[in-house]
XYZ file of C-alpha atoms in Angstrom:
475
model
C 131.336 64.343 -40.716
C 130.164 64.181 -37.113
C 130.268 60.677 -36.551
C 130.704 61.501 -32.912
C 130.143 58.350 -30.967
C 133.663 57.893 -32.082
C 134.833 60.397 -29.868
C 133.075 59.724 -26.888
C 135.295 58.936 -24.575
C 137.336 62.557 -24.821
C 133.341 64.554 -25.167
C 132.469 62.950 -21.708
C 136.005 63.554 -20.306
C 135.636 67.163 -21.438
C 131.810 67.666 -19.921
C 132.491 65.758 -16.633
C 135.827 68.133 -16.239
C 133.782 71.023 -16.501
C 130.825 69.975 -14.659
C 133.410 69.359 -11.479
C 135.070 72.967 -12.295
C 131.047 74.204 -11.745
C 131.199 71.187 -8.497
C 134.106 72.807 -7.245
C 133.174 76.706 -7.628
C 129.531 76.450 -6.049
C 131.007 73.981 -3.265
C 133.840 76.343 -2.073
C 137.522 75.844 -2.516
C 138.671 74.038 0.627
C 135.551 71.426 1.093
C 135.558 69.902 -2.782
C 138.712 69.034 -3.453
C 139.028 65.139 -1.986
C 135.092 65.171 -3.752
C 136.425 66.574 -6.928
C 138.950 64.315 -7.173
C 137.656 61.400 -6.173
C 135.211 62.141 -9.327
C 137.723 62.972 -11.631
C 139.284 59.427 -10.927
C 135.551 57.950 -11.116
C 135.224 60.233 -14.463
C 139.034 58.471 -15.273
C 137.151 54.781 -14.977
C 134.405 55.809 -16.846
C 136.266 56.645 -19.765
C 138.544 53.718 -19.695
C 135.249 51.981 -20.168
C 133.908 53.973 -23.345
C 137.531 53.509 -24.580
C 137.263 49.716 -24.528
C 133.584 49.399 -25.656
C 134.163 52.465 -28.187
C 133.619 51.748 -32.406
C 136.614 52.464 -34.511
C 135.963 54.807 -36.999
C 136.945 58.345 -37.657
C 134.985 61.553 -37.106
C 135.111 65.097 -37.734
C 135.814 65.014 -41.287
C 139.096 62.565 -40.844
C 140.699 64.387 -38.301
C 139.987 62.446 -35.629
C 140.403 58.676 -35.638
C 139.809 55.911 -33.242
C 141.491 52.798 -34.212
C 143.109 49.441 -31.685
C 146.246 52.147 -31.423
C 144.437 54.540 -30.234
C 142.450 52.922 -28.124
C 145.736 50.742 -26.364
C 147.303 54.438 -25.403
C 144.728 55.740 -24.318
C 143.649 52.638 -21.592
C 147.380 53.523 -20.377
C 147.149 57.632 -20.358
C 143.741 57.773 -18.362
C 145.057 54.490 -16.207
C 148.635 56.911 -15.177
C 146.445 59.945 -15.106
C 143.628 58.102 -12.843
C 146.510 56.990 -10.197
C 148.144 60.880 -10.825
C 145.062 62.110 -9.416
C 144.747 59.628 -6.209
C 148.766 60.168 -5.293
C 148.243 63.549 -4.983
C 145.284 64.114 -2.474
C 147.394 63.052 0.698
C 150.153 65.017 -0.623
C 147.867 68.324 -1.802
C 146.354 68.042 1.790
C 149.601 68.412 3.650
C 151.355 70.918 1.430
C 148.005 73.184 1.842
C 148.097 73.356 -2.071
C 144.462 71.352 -1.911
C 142.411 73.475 -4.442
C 139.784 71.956 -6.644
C 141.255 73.309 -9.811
C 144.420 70.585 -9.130
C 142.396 67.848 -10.428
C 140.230 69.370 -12.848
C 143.285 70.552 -14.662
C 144.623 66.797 -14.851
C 141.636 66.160 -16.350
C 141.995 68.431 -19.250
C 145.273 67.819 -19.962
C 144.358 64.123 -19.820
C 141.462 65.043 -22.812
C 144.131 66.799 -25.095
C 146.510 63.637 -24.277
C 143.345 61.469 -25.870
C 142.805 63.718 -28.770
C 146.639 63.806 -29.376
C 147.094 59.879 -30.066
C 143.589 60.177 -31.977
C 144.385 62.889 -34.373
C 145.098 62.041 -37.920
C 145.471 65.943 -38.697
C 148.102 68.010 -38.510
C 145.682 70.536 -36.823
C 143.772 68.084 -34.597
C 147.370 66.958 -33.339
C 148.483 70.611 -32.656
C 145.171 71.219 -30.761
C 145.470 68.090 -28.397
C 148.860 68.864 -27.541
C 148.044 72.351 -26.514
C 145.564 71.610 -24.545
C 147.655 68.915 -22.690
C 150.526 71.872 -22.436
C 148.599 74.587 -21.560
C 146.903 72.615 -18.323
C 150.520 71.218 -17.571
C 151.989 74.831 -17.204
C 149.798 76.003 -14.905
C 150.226 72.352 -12.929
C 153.846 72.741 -12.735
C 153.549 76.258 -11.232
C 150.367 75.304 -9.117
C 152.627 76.392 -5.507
C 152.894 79.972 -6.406
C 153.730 80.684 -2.779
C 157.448 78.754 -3.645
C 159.742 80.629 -5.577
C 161.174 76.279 -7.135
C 158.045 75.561 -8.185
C 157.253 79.009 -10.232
C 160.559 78.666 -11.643
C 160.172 75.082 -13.569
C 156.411 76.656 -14.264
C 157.889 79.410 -16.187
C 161.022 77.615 -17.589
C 158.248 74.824 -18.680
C 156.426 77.418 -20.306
C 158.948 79.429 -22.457
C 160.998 76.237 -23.459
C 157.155 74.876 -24.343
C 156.350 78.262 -26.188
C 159.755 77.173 -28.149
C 158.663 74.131 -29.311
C 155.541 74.886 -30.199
C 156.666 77.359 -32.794
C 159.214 74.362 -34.165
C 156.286 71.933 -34.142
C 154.148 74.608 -35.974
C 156.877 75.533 -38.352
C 157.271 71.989 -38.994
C 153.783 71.776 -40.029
C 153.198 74.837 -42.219
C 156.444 73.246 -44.029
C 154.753 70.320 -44.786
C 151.442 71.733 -45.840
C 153.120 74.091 -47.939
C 154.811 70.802 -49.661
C 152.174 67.938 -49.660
C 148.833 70.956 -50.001
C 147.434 69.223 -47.199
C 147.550 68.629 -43.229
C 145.728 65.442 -43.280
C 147.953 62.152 -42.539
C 146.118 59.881 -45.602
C 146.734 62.904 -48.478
C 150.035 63.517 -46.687
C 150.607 60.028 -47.235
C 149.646 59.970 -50.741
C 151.361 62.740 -51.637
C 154.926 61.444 -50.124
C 154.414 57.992 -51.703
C 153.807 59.126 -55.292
C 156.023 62.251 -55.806
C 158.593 60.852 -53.486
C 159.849 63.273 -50.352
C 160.900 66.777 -51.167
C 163.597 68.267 -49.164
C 161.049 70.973 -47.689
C 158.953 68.172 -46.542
C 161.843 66.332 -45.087
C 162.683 69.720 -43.311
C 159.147 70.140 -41.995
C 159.285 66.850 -40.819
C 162.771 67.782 -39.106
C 161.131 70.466 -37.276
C 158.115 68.786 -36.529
C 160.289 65.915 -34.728
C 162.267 68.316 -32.793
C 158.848 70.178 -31.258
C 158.362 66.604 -30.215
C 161.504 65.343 -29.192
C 160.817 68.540 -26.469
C 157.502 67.084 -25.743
C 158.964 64.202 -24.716
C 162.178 65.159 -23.351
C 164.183 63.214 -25.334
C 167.774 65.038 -25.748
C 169.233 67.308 -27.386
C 165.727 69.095 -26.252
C 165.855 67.646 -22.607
C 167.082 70.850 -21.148
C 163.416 71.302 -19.040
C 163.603 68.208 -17.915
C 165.600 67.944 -14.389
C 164.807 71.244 -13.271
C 161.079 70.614 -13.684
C 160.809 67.649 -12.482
C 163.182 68.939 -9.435
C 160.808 72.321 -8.862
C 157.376 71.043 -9.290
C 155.553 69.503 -6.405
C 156.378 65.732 -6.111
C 152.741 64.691 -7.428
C 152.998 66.813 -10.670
C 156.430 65.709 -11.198
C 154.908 62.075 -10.477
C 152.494 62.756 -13.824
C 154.536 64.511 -15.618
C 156.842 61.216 -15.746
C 154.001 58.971 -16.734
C 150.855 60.351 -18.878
C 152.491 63.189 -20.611
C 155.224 60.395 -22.073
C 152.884 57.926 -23.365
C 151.250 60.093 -25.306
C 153.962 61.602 -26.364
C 155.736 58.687 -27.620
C 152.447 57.508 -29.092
C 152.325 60.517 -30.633
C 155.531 60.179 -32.064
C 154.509 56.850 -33.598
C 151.837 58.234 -35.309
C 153.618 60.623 -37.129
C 156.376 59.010 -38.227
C 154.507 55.646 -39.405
C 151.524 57.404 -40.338
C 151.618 60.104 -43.301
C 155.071 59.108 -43.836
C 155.685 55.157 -42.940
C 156.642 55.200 -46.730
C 160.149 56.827 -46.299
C 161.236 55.580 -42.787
C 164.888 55.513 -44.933
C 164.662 59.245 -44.737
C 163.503 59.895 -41.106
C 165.379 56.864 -39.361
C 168.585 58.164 -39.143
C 167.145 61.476 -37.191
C 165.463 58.738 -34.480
C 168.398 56.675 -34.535
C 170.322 59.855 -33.673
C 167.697 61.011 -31.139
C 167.951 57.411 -29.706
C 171.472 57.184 -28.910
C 171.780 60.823 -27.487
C 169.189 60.060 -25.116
C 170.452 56.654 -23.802
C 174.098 58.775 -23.662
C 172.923 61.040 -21.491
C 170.176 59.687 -19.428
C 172.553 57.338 -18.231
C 175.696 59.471 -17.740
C 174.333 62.869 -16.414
C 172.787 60.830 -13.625
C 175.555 59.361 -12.383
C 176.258 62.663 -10.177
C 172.913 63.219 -9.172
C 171.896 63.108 -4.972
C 168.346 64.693 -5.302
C 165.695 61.827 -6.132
C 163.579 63.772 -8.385
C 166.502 64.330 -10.774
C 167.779 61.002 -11.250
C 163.627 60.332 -12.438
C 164.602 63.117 -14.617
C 167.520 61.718 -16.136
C 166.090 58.258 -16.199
C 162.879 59.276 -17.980
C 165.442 61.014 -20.737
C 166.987 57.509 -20.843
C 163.721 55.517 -21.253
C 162.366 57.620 -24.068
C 165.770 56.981 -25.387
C 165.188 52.686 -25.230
C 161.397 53.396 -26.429
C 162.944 55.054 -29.529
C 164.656 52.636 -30.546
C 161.486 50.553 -31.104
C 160.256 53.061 -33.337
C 163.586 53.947 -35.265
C 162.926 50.169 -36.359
C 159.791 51.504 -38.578
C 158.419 48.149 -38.305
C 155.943 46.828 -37.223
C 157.228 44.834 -34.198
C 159.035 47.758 -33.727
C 155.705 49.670 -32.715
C 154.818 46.357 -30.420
C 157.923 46.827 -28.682
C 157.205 50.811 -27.920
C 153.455 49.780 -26.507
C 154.584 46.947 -24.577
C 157.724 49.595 -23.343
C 155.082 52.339 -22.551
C 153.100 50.006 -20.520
C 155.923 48.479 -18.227
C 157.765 51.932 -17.561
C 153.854 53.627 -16.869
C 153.970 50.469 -13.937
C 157.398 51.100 -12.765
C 157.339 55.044 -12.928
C 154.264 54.741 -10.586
C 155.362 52.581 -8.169
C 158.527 54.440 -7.951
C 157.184 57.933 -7.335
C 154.834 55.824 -4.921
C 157.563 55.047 -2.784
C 159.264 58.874 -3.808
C 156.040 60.626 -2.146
C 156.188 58.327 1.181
C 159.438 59.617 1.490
C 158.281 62.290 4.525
C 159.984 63.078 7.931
C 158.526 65.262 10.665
C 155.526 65.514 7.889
C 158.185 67.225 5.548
C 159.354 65.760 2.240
C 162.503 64.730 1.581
C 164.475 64.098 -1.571
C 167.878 63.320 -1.225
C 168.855 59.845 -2.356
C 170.681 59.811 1.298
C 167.683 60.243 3.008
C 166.802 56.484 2.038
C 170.020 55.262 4.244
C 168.747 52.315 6.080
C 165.570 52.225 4.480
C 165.873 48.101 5.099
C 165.809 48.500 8.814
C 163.167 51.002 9.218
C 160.897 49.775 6.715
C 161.878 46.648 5.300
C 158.657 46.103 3.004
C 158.975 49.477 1.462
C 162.827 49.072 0.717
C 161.902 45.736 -0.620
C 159.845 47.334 -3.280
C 161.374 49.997 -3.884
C 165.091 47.740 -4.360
C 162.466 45.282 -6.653
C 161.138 48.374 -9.012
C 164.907 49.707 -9.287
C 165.858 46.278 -10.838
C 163.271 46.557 -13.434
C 164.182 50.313 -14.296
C 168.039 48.848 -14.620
C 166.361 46.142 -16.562
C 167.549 42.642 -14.585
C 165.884 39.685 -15.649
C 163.156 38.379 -14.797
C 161.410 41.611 -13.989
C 159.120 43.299 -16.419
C 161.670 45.914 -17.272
C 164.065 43.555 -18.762
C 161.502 42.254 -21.290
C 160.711 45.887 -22.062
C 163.836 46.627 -23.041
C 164.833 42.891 -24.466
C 161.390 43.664 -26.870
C 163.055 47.141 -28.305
C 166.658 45.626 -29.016
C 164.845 42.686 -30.872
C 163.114 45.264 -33.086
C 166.420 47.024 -33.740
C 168.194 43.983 -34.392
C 165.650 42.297 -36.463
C 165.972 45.772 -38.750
C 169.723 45.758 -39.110
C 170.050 48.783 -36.332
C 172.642 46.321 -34.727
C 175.036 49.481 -33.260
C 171.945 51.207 -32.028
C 171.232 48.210 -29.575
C 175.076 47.385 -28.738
C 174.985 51.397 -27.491
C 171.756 50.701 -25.816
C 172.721 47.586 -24.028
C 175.947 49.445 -22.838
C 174.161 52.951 -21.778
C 171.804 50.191 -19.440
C 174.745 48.457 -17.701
C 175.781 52.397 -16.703
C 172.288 53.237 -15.971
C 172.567 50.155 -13.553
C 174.941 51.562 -11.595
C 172.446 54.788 -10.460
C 169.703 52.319 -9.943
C 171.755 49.962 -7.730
C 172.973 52.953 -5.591
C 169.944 53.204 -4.052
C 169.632 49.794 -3.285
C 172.658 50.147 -2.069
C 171.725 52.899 0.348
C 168.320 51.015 1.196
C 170.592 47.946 2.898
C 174.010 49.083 3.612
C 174.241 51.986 4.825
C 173.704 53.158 8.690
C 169.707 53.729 9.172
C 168.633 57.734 9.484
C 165.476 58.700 11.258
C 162.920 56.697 9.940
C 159.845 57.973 7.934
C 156.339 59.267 8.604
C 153.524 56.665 8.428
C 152.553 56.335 4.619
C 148.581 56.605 3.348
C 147.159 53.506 2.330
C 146.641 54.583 -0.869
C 150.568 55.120 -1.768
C 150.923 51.768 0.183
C 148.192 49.807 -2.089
C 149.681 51.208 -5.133
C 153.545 50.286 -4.234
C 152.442 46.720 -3.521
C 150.418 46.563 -6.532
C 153.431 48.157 -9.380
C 155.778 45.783 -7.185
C 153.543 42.637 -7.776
C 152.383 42.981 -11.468
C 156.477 43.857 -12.428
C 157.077 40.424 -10.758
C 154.436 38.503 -12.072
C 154.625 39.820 -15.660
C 157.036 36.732 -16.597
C 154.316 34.348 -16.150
C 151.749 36.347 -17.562
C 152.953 38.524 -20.835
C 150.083 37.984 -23.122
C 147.191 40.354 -21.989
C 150.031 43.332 -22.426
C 152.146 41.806 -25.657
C 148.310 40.886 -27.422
C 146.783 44.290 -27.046
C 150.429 45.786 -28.253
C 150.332 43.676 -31.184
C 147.128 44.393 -32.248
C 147.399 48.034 -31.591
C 150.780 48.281 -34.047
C 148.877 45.780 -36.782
C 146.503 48.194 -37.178
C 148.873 51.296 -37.984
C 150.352 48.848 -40.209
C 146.782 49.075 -41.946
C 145.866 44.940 -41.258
């Protein structure tokens, strides 16, 4: 029952958050923050740690299970939540929105992010991802003073409040069905008696609630205008942590309680797939603010990660993993170079506002023009073996159309990417930009270097992947 070593990483992660929320009170708002977050990334670190040296096993009666899956999302959620946390000091500081709770609430959305992509439970699931939506509302509207950032707060929150319900609905279907919430009865229960059409509903609504979770479309709607409204940090998290475990999540479900009938549930991912590559790639075509083109190209890259899993096999789930952990890499390097963008100690966010980037700042237009090509996914940057990885699967399963539309959706994607390069080197120089922190700086370099390098050194990624899908696969 309370085998609780297992979960040791998220119990210290929960203590530590709330030890710094007692930190931050008794220290007084304006004088803790850099210490509170400097110990929420040293918390971060910590847990990565107990992660790696951490027993599989499961604990709390079966809801809660720690297994190489687990344990290979959550290395990258804490790792994108860790560098969250340390992008958004400089920034908090400036924008006078430095209040100790920032961090802290990172922190606990980062917990229910571990206990999502642990949870072998229908009700352990629904409990990690509330806690992980609840501390991301209040994150998104963190600037009540601006009227953009209260908006995506509160448009974040209803459409969340939505898809909750679905999720739930979803849920209460299938229990009503199978006479269980845990995944192995579940599982049972689906691979005896075969899947009833209320279970295959459930399941319908259950995927939706998470399609929303992780933007993919038709449930994108949130998406742009979030990321647009909330302050460039947030919107910098929002794009990394909140997606892996999402899309882990999504792995879970689908080749957990019911890898028996991926026949049934493939076409609604296939589906799901296709939509998103459509329109992550075409709707940002138009786009001139920065933030939204992330927007539209996150919607795109869940798109390409889904059609790893709408293979249901298991190099299918190795191509997702190894797809999680190149875009984490690239997303952060790219909202790196999104928060140096600052003039006369304002930010800017028009794609224009890069004109001439090459002349003013030639290293920073170099990585930034290096981390595009990987996001358009040119060869022999880590981006293109992300995506090369999730056609394979598809092909390998038959899903031929679904990787001929993907492979066309990223030659139009391309041509977003390559504007800004475009704009970086051709066009007349503006007034240049403030002096970046060394922090942004170190982690630029560092996303730049490890996309480029990742050629010559697949394995330590590809190996961890693999053995992280072989063991949903139950070797």
């Amino acid at each position: 029952m309370l085998n609780l070593g297992v979960a040791l990483p998220e119990i210290f992660m929960a203590v530590a958050s709330l030890a710094l929320l007692m930190l931050g009170v008794f220290t007084g708002k304006d004088r803790s923050f850099r210490t509170v977050s400097w110990a929420a990334v040293g918390a971060m670190v910590i847990a990565v740690i107990l992660v790696i040296t951490g027993d599989n096993g499961s604990a709390f009666s079966g809801q809660f299970l720690a297994d190489p899956f687990a344990r290979f999302c959550k290395v990258l959620i804490l790792t994108g939540s860790a560098l969250g946390v340390i992008m958004s000091m400089k920034f908090a500081e400036r924008e006078r929105m430095a209040r100790f709770e920032f961090p802290i609430l990172l922190m606990l959305a980062t917990v229910g992010m571990m206990a999502m992509v642990s949870a072998s439970d229908m009700l352990s699931l629904y409990v990690g991802l509330e806690l992980q939506s609840l501390a991301l509302y209040v994150v998104a509207a963190i600037r009540r003073d601006t009227v953009r950032a209260t908006e995506s707060g509160l448009k974040y929150f209803v459409l969340g409040s939505i898809a909750s319900g679905m999720l739930l609905y979803g849920m209460s279907m299938v229990y009503g069905f199978t006479g269980s919430t845990n995944f192995n009865v579940i599982s049972d229960a689906v691979s005896n008696g075969g899947l009833s059409v209320g279970t295959l509903v459930g399941l319908a609504f259950i995927f939706a609630g998470l399609c929303f979770k992780v933007s993919a479309a038709p449930f994108h709607m949130w998406t742009p205008d979030v990321y647009e409204g909330a302050p460039t940090p947030v919107t910098a998290f929002f794009a990394v942590a909140p997606k892996v475990a999402g899309l882990a999540l999504f792995v879970r479900v689908a080749l957990g309680p019911f890898a028996h009938v991926v026949a049934d549930w493939q076409q609604i991912i296939v589906l799901v797939s296709i939509l998103s590559m459509v329109w992550g790639s075409f709707a940002a075509l138009r786009q001139n603010n920065i933030k939204r083109l992330m927007a539209y190209s996150s919607i795109g890259h869940v798109g390409f990660a889904l059609v790893g899993l709408a293979a249901g096999t298991e190099a299918g789930v190795q191509a997702v993993l190894v797809y999680l952990g190149i875009y984490l890499v690239m997303n952060i390097g790219t909202f790196a170079v999104i928060l140096s963008m600052r003039r006369h100690d304002r930010m800017v966010e028009e794609i224009a506002d890069l004109s001439g980037l090459s002349r003013t700042k030639p290293l920073m237009a170099a990585a930034t023009a290096l981390l595009m090509f990987s996001m358009a996914g040119i060869p022999p940057l880590a981006g293109f073996f992300g995506k090369f990885y999730v056609f394979k699967a598809a092909v390998d399963s038959g899903l031929i159309t679904l990787a001929v539309i993907g492979l066309v959706t990223s030659v139009v994607s391309a041509y977003y990417y390559l504007r800004v390069i475009k704009v970086m080197y051709f066009d007349e120089p503006v007034e240049g930009f403030d002096r970046n922190g060394t922090e942004l700086n170190v982690i630029m370099a560092v996303a730049t270097i490890i996309i480029m390098v990742f050629v010559f050194f697949p394995n330590p990624l590809t190996d961890s992947a693999a053995a992280a899908a072989s063991s949903l696969f139950g070797h």
